[in-house]
JSON list of C-alpha atoms in Angstrom, two decimals:
[
{"chain": "N", "resi": 8, "resn": "UNK", "atom": "CA", "xyz": [-19.71, -9.61, 9.58]},
{"chain": "N", "resi": 9, "resn": "UNK", "atom": "CA", "xyz": [-21.32, -7.42, 12.22]},
{"chain": "N", "resi": 10, "resn": "UNK", "atom": "CA", "xyz": [-21.51, -3.66, 11.88]},
{"chain": "N", "resi": 11, "resn": "UNK", "atom": "CA", "xyz": [-19.99, -1.60, 14.65]},
{"chain": "N", "resi": 12, "resn": "UNK", "atom": "CA", "xyz": [-20.68, 1.99, 15.53]},
{"chain": "N", "resi": 13, "resn": "UNK", "atom": "CA", "xyz": [-17.45, 3.96, 15.54]},
{"chain": "N", "resi": 14, "resn": "UNK", "atom": "CA", "xyz": [-16.75, 7.63, 15.06]},
{"chain": "N", "resi": 15, "resn": "UNK", "atom": "CA", "xyz": [-15.94, 8.17, 11.39]},
{"chain": "N", "resi": 16, "resn": "UNK", "atom": "CA", "xyz": [-13.81, 11.26, 11.73]},
{"chain": "N", "resi": 17, "resn": "UNK", "atom": "CA", "xyz": [-10.13, 11.19, 12.47]},
{"chain": "N", "resi": 18, "resn": "UNK", "atom": "CA", "xyz": [-7.01, 12.82, 11.12]},
{"chain": "N", "resi": 19, "resn": "UNK", "atom": "CA", "xyz": [-7.50, 13.32, 7.37]},
{"chain": "N", "resi": 20, "resn": "UNK", "atom": "CA", "xyz": [-11.15, 12.25, 7.80]},
{"chain": "N", "resi": 21, "resn": "UNK", "atom": "CA", "xyz": [-10.24, 8.56, 7.78]},
{"chain": "N", "resi": 22, "resn": "UNK", "atom": "CA", "xyz": [-12.33, 5.78, 9.31]},
{"chain": "N", "resi": 23, "resn": "UNK", "atom": "CA", "xyz": [-10.70, 4.36, 12.48]},
{"chain": "N", "resi": 24, "resn": "UNK", "atom": "CA", "xyz": [-9.29, 1.20, 10.85]},
{"chain": "N", "resi": 25, "resn": "UNK", "atom": "CA", "xyz": [-7.72, 3.22, 8.04]},
{"chain": "N", "resi": 26, "resn": "UNK", "atom": "CA", "xyz": [-6.19, 5.63, 10.55]},
{"chain": "N", "resi": 27, "resn": "UNK", "atom": "CA", "xyz": [-4.86, 2.81, 12.74]},
{"chain": "N", "resi": 28, "resn": "UNK", "atom": "CA", "xyz": [-3.29, 1.16, 9.67]},
{"chain": "N", "resi": 29, "resn": "UNK", "atom": "CA", "xyz": [-1.76, 4.47, 8.61]},
{"chain": "N", "resi": 30, "resn": "UNK", "atom": "CA", "xyz": [-0.30, 5.00, 12.09]},
{"chain": "N", "resi": 31, "resn": "UNK", "atom": "CA", "xyz": [1.00, 1.40, 12.30]},
{"chain": "N", "resi": 32, "resn": "UNK", "atom": "CA", "xyz": [-1.01, 0.89, 15.51]},
{"chain": "N", "resi": 33, "resn": "UNK", "atom": "CA", "xyz": [-1.11, -2.92, 15.75]},
{"chain": "N", "resi": 34, "resn": "UNK", "atom": "CA", "xyz": [-3.04, -2.91, 19.02]},
{"chain": "N", "resi": 35, "resn": "UNK", "atom": "CA", "xyz": [-5.75, -0.61, 17.63]},
{"chain": "N", "resi": 36, "resn": "UNK", "atom": "CA", "xyz": [-6.00, -2.58, 14.37]},
{"chain": "N", "resi": 37, "resn": "UNK", "atom": "CA", "xyz": [-6.44, -5.82, 16.35]},
{"chain": "N", "resi": 38, "resn": "UNK", "atom": "CA", "xyz": [-9.07, -4.19, 18.54]},
{"chain": "N", "resi": 39, "resn": "UNK", "atom": "CA", "xyz": [-11.02, -2.78, 15.59]},
{"chain": "N", "resi": 40, "resn": "UNK", "atom": "CA", "xyz": [-10.88, -6.10, 13.75]},
{"chain": "N", "resi": 41, "resn": "UNK", "atom": "CA", "xyz": [-12.10, -7.92, 16.88]},
{"chain": "N", "resi": 42, "resn": "UNK", "atom": "CA", "xyz": [-15.01, -5.46, 17.04]},
{"chain": "N", "resi": 43, "resn": "UNK", "atom": "CA", "xyz": [-15.93, -6.30, 13.45]},
{"chain": "N", "resi": 44, "resn": "UNK", "atom": "CA", "xyz": [-14.53, -3.38, 11.48]},
{"chain": "N", "resi": 45, "resn": "UNK", "atom": "CA", "xyz": [-14.94, -3.78, 7.71]},
{"chain": "N", "resi": 46, "resn": "UNK", "atom": "CA", "xyz": [-11.50, -4.72, 6.39]},
{"chain": "N", "resi": 47, "resn": "UNK", "atom": "CA", "xyz": [-12.37, -3.75, 2.82]},
{"chain": "N", "resi": 48, "resn": "UNK", "atom": "CA", "xyz": [-14.22, -0.50, 3.58]},
{"chain": "N", "resi": 49, "resn": "UNK", "atom": "CA", "xyz": [-13.21, 2.34, 1.28]},
{"chain": "N", "resi": 50, "resn": "UNK", "atom": "CA", "xyz": [-12.69, 5.80, 2.74]},
{"chain": "N", "resi": 51, "resn": "UNK", "atom": "CA", "xyz": [-14.53, 8.76, 1.21]},
{"chain": "N", "resi": 52, "resn": "UNK", "atom": "CA", "xyz": [-13.72, 9.48, -2.44]},
{"chain": "N", "resi": 53, "resn": "UNK", "atom": "CA", "xyz": [-13.17, 13.14, -3.24]},
{"chain": "N", "resi": 54, "resn": "UNK", "atom": "CA", "xyz": [-14.31, 14.89, -6.43]},
{"chain": "N", "resi": 55, "resn": "UNK", "atom": "CA", "xyz": [-10.68, 15.09, -7.62]},
{"chain": "N", "resi": 56, "resn": "UNK", "atom": "CA", "xyz": [-10.37, 11.28, -7.58]},
{"chain": "N", "resi": 57, "resn": "UNK", "atom": "CA", "xyz": [-8.46, 11.03, -4.32]},
{"chain": "N", "resi": 58, "resn": "UNK", "atom": "CA", "xyz": [-9.74, 8.68, -1.66]},
{"chain": "N", "resi": 59, "resn": "UNK", "atom": "CA", "xyz": [-11.79, 5.52, -1.97]},
{"chain": "N", "resi": 60, "resn": "UNK", "atom": "CA", "xyz": [-8.98, 3.47, -0.44]},
{"chain": "N", "resi": 61, "resn": "UNK", "atom": "CA", "xyz": [-9.11, 0.31, 1.70]},
{"chain": "N", "resi": 62, "resn": "UNK", "atom": "CA", "xyz": [-7.20, -0.02, 5.01]},
{"chain": "N", "resi": 63, "resn": "UNK", "atom": "CA", "xyz": [-4.58, -2.26, 3.33]},
{"chain": "N", "resi": 64, "resn": "UNK", "atom": "CA", "xyz": [-3.76, 0.65, 1.00]},
{"chain": "N", "resi": 65, "resn": "UNK", "atom": "CA", "xyz": [-2.72, 2.72, 4.06]},
{"chain": "N", "resi": 66, "resn": "UNK", "atom": "CA", "xyz": [-0.59, -0.12, 5.43]},
{"chain": "N", "resi": 67, "resn": "UNK", "atom": "CA", "xyz": [1.31, -0.13, 2.10]},
{"chain": "N", "resi": 68, "resn": "UNK", "atom": "CA", "xyz": [2.15, 3.58, 2.08]},
{"chain": "N", "resi": 69, "resn": "UNK", "atom": "CA", "xyz": [4.19, 5.89, 4.28]},
{"chain": "N", "resi": 70, "resn": "UNK", "atom": "CA", "xyz": [7.19, 4.81, 6.29]},
{"chain": "N", "resi": 71, "resn": "UNK", "atom": "CA", "xyz": [7.91, 1.10, 5.91]},
{"chain": "N", "resi": 72, "resn": "UNK", "atom": "CA", "xyz": [8.37, 0.28, 9.62]},
{"chain": "N", "resi": 73, "resn": "UNK", "atom": "CA", "xyz": [5.39, -1.71, 10.85]},
{"chain": "N", "resi": 74, "resn": "UNK", "atom": "CA", "xyz": [3.53, -1.76, 7.56]},
{"chain": "N", "resi": 75, "resn": "UNK", "atom": "CA", "xyz": [3.93, -5.47, 6.88]},
{"chain": "N", "resi": 76, "resn": "UNK", "atom": "CA", "xyz": [2.70, -6.37, 10.40]},
{"chain": "N", "resi": 77, "resn": "UNK", "atom": "CA", "xyz": [-0.46, -4.34, 9.78]},
{"chain": "N", "resi": 78, "resn": "UNK", "atom": "CA", "xyz": [-0.87, -5.80, 6.29]},
{"chain": "N", "resi": 79, "resn": "UNK", "atom": "CA", "xyz": [-0.52, -9.31, 7.71]},
{"chain": "N", "resi": 80, "resn": "UNK", "atom": "CA", "xyz": [-3.30, -8.67, 10.25]},
{"chain": "N", "resi": 81, "resn": "UNK", "atom": "CA", "xyz": [-5.55, -7.33, 7.51]},
{"chain": "N", "resi": 82, "resn": "UNK", "atom": "CA", "xyz": [-4.80, -10.16, 5.06]},
{"chain": "N", "resi": 83, "resn": "UNK", "atom": "CA", "xyz": [-5.30, -12.80, 7.77]},
{"chain": "N", "resi": 84, "resn": "UNK", "atom": "CA", "xyz": [-8.68, -11.20, 8.47]},
{"chain": "N", "resi": 85, "resn": "UNK", "atom": "CA", "xyz": [-9.69, -11.48, 4.83]},
{"chain": "N", "resi": 86, "resn": "UNK", "atom": "CA", "xyz": [-8.59, -8.19, 3.26]},
{"chain": "N", "resi": 87, "resn": "UNK", "atom": "CA", "xyz": [-8.45, -8.35, -0.53]},
{"chain": "N", "resi": 88, "resn": "UNK", "atom": "CA", "xyz": [-4.91, -7.57, -1.71]},
{"chain": "N", "resi": 89, "resn": "UNK", "atom": "CA", "xyz": [-6.28, -6.47, -5.09]},
{"chain": "N", "resi": 90, "resn": "UNK", "atom": "CA", "xyz": [-8.86, -3.91, -3.96]},
{"chain": "N", "resi": 91, "resn": "UNK", "atom": "CA", "xyz": [-8.39, -0.76, -6.00]},
{"chain": "N", "resi": 92, "resn": "UNK", "atom": "CA", "xyz": [-8.30, 2.66, -4.40]},
{"chain": "N", "resi": 93, "resn": "UNK", "atom": "CA", "xyz": [-7.74, 6.11, -5.80]},
{"chain": "N", "resi": 94, "resn": "UNK", "atom": "CA", "xyz": [-6.76, 6.26, -9.45]},
{"chain": "N", "resi": 95, "resn": "UNK", "atom": "CA", "xyz": [-7.29, 2.49, -9.64]},
{"chain": "N", "resi": 96, "resn": "UNK", "atom": "CA", "xyz": [-4.17, 1.77, -7.62]},
{"chain": "N", "resi": 97, "resn": "UNK", "atom": "CA", "xyz": [-3.96, -1.38, -5.50]},
{"chain": "N", "resi": 98, "resn": "UNK", "atom": "CA", "xyz": [-1.91, -1.73, -2.30]},
{"chain": "N", "resi": 99, "resn": "UNK", "atom": "CA", "xyz": [0.82, -3.30, -4.47]},
{"chain": "N", "resi": 100, "resn": "UNK", "atom": "CA", "xyz": [0.91, -0.22, -6.72]},
{"chain": "N", "resi": 101, "resn": "UNK", "atom": "CA", "xyz": [1.28, 1.90, -3.58]},
{"chain": "N", "resi": 102, "resn": "UNK", "atom": "CA", "xyz": [4.05, -0.25, -2.08]},
{"chain": "N", "resi": 103, "resn": "UNK", "atom": "CA", "xyz": [5.91, -0.08, -5.41]},
{"chain": "N", "resi": 104, "resn": "UNK", "atom": "CA", "xyz": [5.60, 3.68, -5.66]},
{"chain": "N", "resi": 105, "resn": "UNK", "atom": "CA", "xyz": [6.72, 4.18, -2.04]},
{"chain": "N", "resi": 106, "resn": "UNK", "atom": "CA", "xyz": [9.75, 1.90, -2.54]},
{"chain": "N", "resi": 107, "resn": "UNK", "atom": "CA", "xyz": [8.83, -0.71, 0.12]},
{"chain": "N", "resi": 108, "resn": "UNK", "atom": "CA", "xyz": [10.37, -4.03, -0.98]},
{"chain": "N", "resi": 109, "resn": "UNK", "atom": "CA", "xyz": [9.24, -6.01, 2.08]},
{"chain": "N", "resi": 110, "resn": "UNK", "atom": "CA", "xyz": [5.64, -4.92, 1.50]},
{"chain": "N", "resi": 111, "resn": "UNK", "atom": "CA", "xyz": [5.88, -5.67, -2.24]},
{"chain": "N", "resi": 112, "resn": "UNK", "atom": "CA", "xyz": [7.09, -9.20, -1.54]},
{"chain": "N", "resi": 113, "resn": "UNK", "atom": "CA", "xyz": [4.51, -9.77, 1.22]},
{"chain": "N", "resi": 114, "resn": "UNK", "atom": "CA", "xyz": [1.61, -8.56, -0.93]},
{"chain": "N", "resi": 115, "resn": "UNK", "atom": "CA", "xyz": [2.73, -10.60, -3.94]},
{"chain": "N", "resi": 116, "resn": "UNK", "atom": "CA", "xyz": [3.10, -13.72, -1.81]},
{"chain": "N", "resi": 117, "resn": "UNK", "atom": "CA", "xyz": [-0.41, -13.11, -0.48]},
{"chain": "N", "resi": 118, "resn": "UNK", "atom": "CA", "xyz": [-2.24, -12.86, -3.77]},
{"chain": "N", "resi": 119, "resn": "UNK", "atom": "CA", "xyz": [-1.54, -9.37, -5.10]},
{"chain": "N", "resi": 120, "resn": "UNK", "atom": "CA", "xyz": [-1.76, -9.38, -8.89]},
{"chain": "N", "resi": 121, "resn": "UNK", "atom": "CA", "xyz": [1.40, -8.17, -10.64]},
{"chain": "N", "resi": 122, "resn": "UNK", "atom": "CA", "xyz": [-0.53, -7.55, -13.87]},
{"chain": "N", "resi": 123, "resn": "UNK", "atom": "CA", "xyz": [-3.48, -5.52, -12.54]},
{"chain": "N", "resi": 124, "resn": "UNK", "atom": "CA", "xyz": [-3.67, -2.07, -14.14]},
{"chain": "N", "resi": 125, "resn": "UNK", "atom": "CA", "xyz": [-4.47, 1.26, -12.55]},
{"chain": "N", "resi": 126, "resn": "UNK", "atom": "CA", "xyz": [-6.59, 3.95, -14.23]},
{"chain": "N", "resi": 127, "resn": "UNK", "atom": "CA", "xyz": [-3.56, 4.99, -16.29]},
{"chain": "N", "resi": 128, "resn": "UNK", "atom": "CA", "xyz": [-2.81, 1.49, -17.57]},
{"chain": "N", "resi": 129, "resn": "UNK", "atom": "CA", "xyz": [0.19, 0.94, -15.29]},
{"chain": "N", "resi": 130, "resn": "UNK", "atom": "CA", "xyz": [0.87, -2.38, -13.58]},
{"chain": "N", "resi": 131, "resn": "UNK", "atom": "CA", "xyz": [2.73, -2.42, -10.25]},
{"chain": "N", "resi": 132, "resn": "UNK", "atom": "CA", "xyz": [5.79, -3.72, -12.10]},
{"chain": "N", "resi": 133, "resn": "UNK", "atom": "CA", "xyz": [5.70, -1.03, -14.79]},
{"chain": "N", "resi": 134, "resn": "UNK", "atom": "CA", "xyz": [5.16, 1.65, -12.13]},
{"chain": "N", "resi": 135, "resn": "UNK", "atom": "CA", "xyz": [8.15, 0.46, -10.10]},
{"chain": "N", "resi": 136, "resn": "UNK", "atom": "CA", "xyz": [10.38, 0.26, -13.17]},
{"chain": "N", "resi": 137, "resn": "UNK", "atom": "CA", "xyz": [9.37, 3.70, -14.50]},
{"chain": "N", "resi": 138, "resn": "UNK", "atom": "CA", "xyz": [9.73, 5.41, -11.11]},
{"chain": "N", "resi": 139, "resn": "UNK", "atom": "CA", "xyz": [13.13, 3.79, -10.57]},
{"chain": "N", "resi": 140, "resn": "UNK", "atom": "CA", "xyz": [14.45, 4.77, -14.00]},
{"chain": "N", "resi": 141, "resn": "UNK", "atom": "CA", "xyz": [13.15, 8.32, -13.61]},
{"chain": "N", "resi": 142, "resn": "UNK", "atom": "CA", "xyz": [14.75, 8.65, -10.17]},
{"chain": "N", "resi": 143, "resn": "UNK", "atom": "CA", "xyz": [18.11, 7.30, -11.38]},
{"chain": "N", "resi": 144, "resn": "UNK", "atom": "CA", "xyz": [18.09, 9.87, -14.18]},
{"chain": "N", "resi": 145, "resn": "UNK", "atom": "CA", "xyz": [17.41, 12.79, -11.80]},
{"chain": "N", "resi": 146, "resn": "UNK", "atom": "CA", "xyz": [20.60, 14.84, -11.31]},
{"chain": "N", "resi": 147, "resn": "UNK", "atom": "CA", "xyz": [20.36, 15.20, -7.52]},
{"chain": "N", "resi": 148, "resn": "UNK", "atom": "CA", "xyz": [18.49, 12.04, -6.55]},
{"chain": "N", "resi": 149, "resn": "UNK", "atom": "CA", "xyz": [21.03, 11.00, -3.91]},
{"chain": "N", "resi": 150, "resn": "UNK", "atom": "CA", "xyz": [21.11, 14.25, -1.92]},
{"chain": "N", "resi": 151, "resn": "UNK", "atom": "CA", "xyz": [18.44, 13.71, 0.75]},
{"chain": "N", "resi": 152, "resn": "UNK", "atom": "CA", "xyz": [18.78, 10.52, 2.80]},
{"chain": "N", "resi": 153, "resn": "UNK", "atom": "CA", "xyz": [15.10, 9.74, 2.17]},
{"chain": "N", "resi": 154, "resn": "UNK", "atom": "CA", "xyz": [15.71, 9.76, -1.57]},
{"chain": "N", "resi": 155, "resn": "UNK", "atom": "CA", "xyz": [18.68, 7.44, -1.22]},
{"chain": "N", "resi": 156, "resn": "UNK", "atom": "CA", "xyz": [16.70, 4.98, 0.89]},
{"chain": "N", "resi": 157, "resn": "UNK", "atom": "CA", "xyz": [13.77, 5.16, -1.53]},
{"chain": "N", "resi": 158, "resn": "UNK", "atom": "CA", "xyz": [16.08, 4.54, -4.48]},
{"chain": "N", "resi": 159, "resn": "UNK", "atom": "CA", "xyz": [17.62, 1.53, -2.70]},
{"chain": "N", "resi": 160, "resn": "UNK", "atom": "CA", "xyz": [14.12, 0.21, -2.02]},
{"chain": "N", "resi": 161, "resn": "UNK", "atom": "CA", "xyz": [13.15, 0.68, -5.65]},
{"chain": "N", "resi": 162, "resn": "UNK", "atom": "CA", "xyz": [16.29, -1.17, -6.76]},
{"chain": "N", "resi": 163, "resn": "UNK", "atom": "CA", "xyz": [15.40, -4.07, -4.46]},
{"chain": "N", "resi": 164, "resn": "UNK", "atom": "CA", "xyz": [11.83, -4.16, -5.77]},
{"chain": "N", "resi": 165, "resn": "UNK", "atom": "CA", "xyz": [13.09, -4.29, -9.35]},
{"chain": "N", "resi": 166, "resn": "UNK", "atom": "CA", "xyz": [15.54, -7.10, -8.48]},
{"chain": "N", "resi": 167, "resn": "UNK", "atom": "CA", "xyz": [12.61, -9.01, -6.96]},
{"chain": "N", "resi": 168, "resn": "UNK", "atom": "CA", "xyz": [10.52, -8.56, -10.10]},
{"chain": "N", "resi": 169, "resn": "UNK", "atom": "CA", "xyz": [13.51, -9.61, -12.22]},
{"chain": "N", "resi": 170, "resn": "UNK", "atom": "CA", "xyz": [13.83, -12.81, -10.15]},
{"chain": "N", "resi": 171, "resn": "UNK", "atom": "CA", "xyz": [10.25, -13.75, -11.11]},
{"chain": "N", "resi": 172, "resn": "UNK", "atom": "CA", "xyz": [11.00, -13.69, -14.83]},
{"chain": "N", "resi": 173, "resn": "UNK", "atom": "CA", "xyz": [11.68, -17.15, -16.25]},
{"chain": "N", "resi": 174, "resn": "UNK", "atom": "CA", "xyz": [14.61, -16.98, -18.65]}
]
């Protein structure tokens, strides 16, 4: 893989490929990949443990629209679906915590490990289940529309995980 010279500063001090993934900019991601951007590069890790995340991690977080398209480009270019970022979380951990069922399914179907643990001993499945149960128990979880959509996403993720269990 060739090294390319690109400016390393962007919004939130992210490398260009990370920023393009975060912004769901398919054209920019394609361009950066064609120029030889490192698909598994980790952004700067902060003293508090934040950072150290691959571009695929950014495709898995935030609003769901466009995330799978970015993830597909990265995976097709050789991104490792199990690369750990901050707090030992993989892109699958992130997709589970953000309530993105399409991303969860895509990552799992493309090699993401359901049993990999983060720095706190949580697997993506246990994280999704705990977050979902905690949210259901919250007294006002259905008030904001974002919470309702997140809860629906979490329910779908848990149904998907349930479908993988052999009875």
